[in-house]
Short mmCIF file of C-alpha atoms in Angstrom, two decimals:
data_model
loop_
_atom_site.label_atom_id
_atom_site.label_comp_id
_atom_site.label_asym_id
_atom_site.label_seq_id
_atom_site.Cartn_x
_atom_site.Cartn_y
_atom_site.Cartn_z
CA UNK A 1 42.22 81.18 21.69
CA UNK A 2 45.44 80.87 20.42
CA UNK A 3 48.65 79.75 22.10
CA UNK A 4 49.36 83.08 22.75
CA UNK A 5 46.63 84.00 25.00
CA UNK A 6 46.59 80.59 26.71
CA UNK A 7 50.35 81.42 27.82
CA UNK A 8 49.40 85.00 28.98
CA UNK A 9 46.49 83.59 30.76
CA UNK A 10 48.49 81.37 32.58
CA UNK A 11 51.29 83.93 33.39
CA UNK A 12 48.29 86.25 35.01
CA UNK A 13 47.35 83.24 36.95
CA UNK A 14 50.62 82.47 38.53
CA UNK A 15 50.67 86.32 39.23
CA UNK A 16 47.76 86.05 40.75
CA UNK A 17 48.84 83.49 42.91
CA UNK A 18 52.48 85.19 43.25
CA UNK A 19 50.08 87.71 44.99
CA UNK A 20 48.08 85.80 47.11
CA UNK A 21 51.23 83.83 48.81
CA UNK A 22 53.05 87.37 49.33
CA UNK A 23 50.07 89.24 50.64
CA UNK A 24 50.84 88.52 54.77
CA UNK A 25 55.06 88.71 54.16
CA UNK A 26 54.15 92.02 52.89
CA UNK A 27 51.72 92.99 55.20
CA UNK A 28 54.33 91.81 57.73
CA UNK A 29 56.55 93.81 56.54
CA UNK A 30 54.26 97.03 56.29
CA UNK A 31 53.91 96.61 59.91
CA UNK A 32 57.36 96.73 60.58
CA UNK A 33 57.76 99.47 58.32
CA UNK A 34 55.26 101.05 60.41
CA UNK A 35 57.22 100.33 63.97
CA UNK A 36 60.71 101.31 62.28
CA UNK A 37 59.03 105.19 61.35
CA UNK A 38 57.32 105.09 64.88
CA UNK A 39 61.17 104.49 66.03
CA UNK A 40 62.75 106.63 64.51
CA UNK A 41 60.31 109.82 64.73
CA UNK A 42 61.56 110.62 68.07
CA UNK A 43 64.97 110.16 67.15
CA UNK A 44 65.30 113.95 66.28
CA UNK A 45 64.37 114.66 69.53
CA UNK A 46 66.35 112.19 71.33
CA UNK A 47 69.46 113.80 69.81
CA UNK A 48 68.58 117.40 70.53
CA UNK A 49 68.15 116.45 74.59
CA UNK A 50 71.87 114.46 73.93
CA UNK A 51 73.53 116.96 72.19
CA UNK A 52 72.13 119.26 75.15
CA UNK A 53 73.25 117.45 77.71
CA UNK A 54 76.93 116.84 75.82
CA UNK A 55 76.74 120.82 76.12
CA UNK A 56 75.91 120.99 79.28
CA UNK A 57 78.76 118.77 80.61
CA UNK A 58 81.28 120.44 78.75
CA UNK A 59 80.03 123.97 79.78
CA UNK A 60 80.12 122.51 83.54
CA UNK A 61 83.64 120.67 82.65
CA UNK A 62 84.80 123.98 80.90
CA UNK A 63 83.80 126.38 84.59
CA UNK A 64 85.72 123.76 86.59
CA UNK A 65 88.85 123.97 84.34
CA UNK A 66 89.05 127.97 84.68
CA UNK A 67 87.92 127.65 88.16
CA UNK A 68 91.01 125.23 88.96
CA UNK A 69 93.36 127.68 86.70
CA UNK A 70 92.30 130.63 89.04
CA UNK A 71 93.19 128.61 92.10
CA UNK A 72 96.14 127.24 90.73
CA UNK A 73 97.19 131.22 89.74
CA UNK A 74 96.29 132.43 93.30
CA UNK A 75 98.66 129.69 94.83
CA UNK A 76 101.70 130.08 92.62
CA UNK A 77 102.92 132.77 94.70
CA UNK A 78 103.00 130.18 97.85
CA UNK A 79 104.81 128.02 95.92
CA UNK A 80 107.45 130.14 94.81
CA UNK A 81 107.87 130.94 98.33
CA UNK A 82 108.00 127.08 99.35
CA UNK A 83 110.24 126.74 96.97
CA UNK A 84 112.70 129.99 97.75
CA UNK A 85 112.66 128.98 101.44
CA UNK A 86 113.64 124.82 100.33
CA UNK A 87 116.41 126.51 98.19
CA UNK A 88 117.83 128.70 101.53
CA UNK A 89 117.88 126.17 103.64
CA UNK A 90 119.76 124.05 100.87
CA UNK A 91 122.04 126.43 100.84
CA UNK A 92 122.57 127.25 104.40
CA UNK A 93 122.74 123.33 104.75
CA UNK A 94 125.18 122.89 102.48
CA UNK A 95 127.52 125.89 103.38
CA UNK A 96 126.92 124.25 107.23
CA UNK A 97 128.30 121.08 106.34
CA UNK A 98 131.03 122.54 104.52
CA UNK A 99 132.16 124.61 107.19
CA UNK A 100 131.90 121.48 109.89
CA UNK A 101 133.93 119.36 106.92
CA UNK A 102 136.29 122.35 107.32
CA UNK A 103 136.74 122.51 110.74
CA UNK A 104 136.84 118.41 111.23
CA UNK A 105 139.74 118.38 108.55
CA UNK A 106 141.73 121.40 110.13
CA UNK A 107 141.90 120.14 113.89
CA UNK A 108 144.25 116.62 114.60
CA UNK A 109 142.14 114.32 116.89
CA UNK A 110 140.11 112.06 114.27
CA UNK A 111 141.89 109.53 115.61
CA UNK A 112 141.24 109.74 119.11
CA UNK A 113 137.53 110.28 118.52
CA UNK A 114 137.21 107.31 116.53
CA UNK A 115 139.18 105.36 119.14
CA UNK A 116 136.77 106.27 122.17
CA UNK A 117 133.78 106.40 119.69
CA UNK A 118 132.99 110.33 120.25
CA UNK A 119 132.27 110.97 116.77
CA UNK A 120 128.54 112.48 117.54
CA UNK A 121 130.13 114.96 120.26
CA UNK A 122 132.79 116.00 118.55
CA UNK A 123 130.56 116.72 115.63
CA UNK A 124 128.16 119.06 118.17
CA UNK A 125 131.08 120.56 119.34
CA UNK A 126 132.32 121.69 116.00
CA UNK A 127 128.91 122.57 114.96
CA UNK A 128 128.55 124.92 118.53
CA UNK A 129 131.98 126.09 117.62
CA UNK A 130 131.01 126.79 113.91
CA UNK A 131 128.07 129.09 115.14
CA UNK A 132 129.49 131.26 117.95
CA UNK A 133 132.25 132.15 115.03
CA UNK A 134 129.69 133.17 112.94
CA UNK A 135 127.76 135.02 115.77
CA UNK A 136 131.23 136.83 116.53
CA UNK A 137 131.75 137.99 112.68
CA UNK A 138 128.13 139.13 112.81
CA UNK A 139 128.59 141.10 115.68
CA UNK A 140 131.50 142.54 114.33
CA UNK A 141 130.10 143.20 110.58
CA UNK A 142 126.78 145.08 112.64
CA UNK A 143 129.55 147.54 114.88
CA UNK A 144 131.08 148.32 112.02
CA UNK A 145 128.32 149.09 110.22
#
């Protein structure tokens, strides 16, 4: 034999042996080869009852949302009416206080109620007086009418 075959002799050997020493990491890994498919066969399945279920909450989250809408479009018209009624009595409030503020600044006697501390009554009393005028122009306004 020549040098040549002794050198490819020896290179099959250390194959050989290369083989030997990587025959149970390789079987090793075979097996976990073998695990990973058995994991990941059912994966495909897994996400179909996921993806279901994701449907499924969104359908349900979706029939609450136009469930709430239809509530929330049957009680608009109470809260327009709240809202009218908040915005009278604002306004019959404010045209109250303005006619007491009125009243208070046309009659002489601040000082003697703030003297004898009578500030309270005399604020009734203008408020009594305030509505019997009004009842009287009402009266009046409903004869004539």
């Amino acid at each position: 034999m020549d040098w040549l075959g002794i050198g490819v002799v020896i290179i099959g050997i250390a194959l050989f042996v290369l083989v030997v020493i990587l025959i149970k990491p390789l079987n090793k890994l075979a097996g976990i080869l073998n695990n990973l498919q058995k994991t990941t066969s059912g994966l495909p399945q897994q996400m179909e009852e996921l993806t279901s279920q994701a449907t499924e909450a969104l359908r349900s989250g979706n029939d609450t949302l136009h469930e709430v809408n239809q509530q929330v479009k049957e009680l608009t018209p109470i809260f327009q009416l709240v809202g009218d009624a908040t915005r009278a009595a604002n306004y019959a409030s404010s045209s109250l206080v303005d006619a007491v503020m009125k009243v208070k600044k046309d009659t002489n006697g601040n000082e003697f109620t703030k003297r004898n501390h009578l500030e309270g009554i005399y604020g009734l009393a203008t408020l009594a007086y305030y509505i019997i005028q009004q009842s009287k122009r009402r009266n009046t306004i409903d004869m004539e009418s």
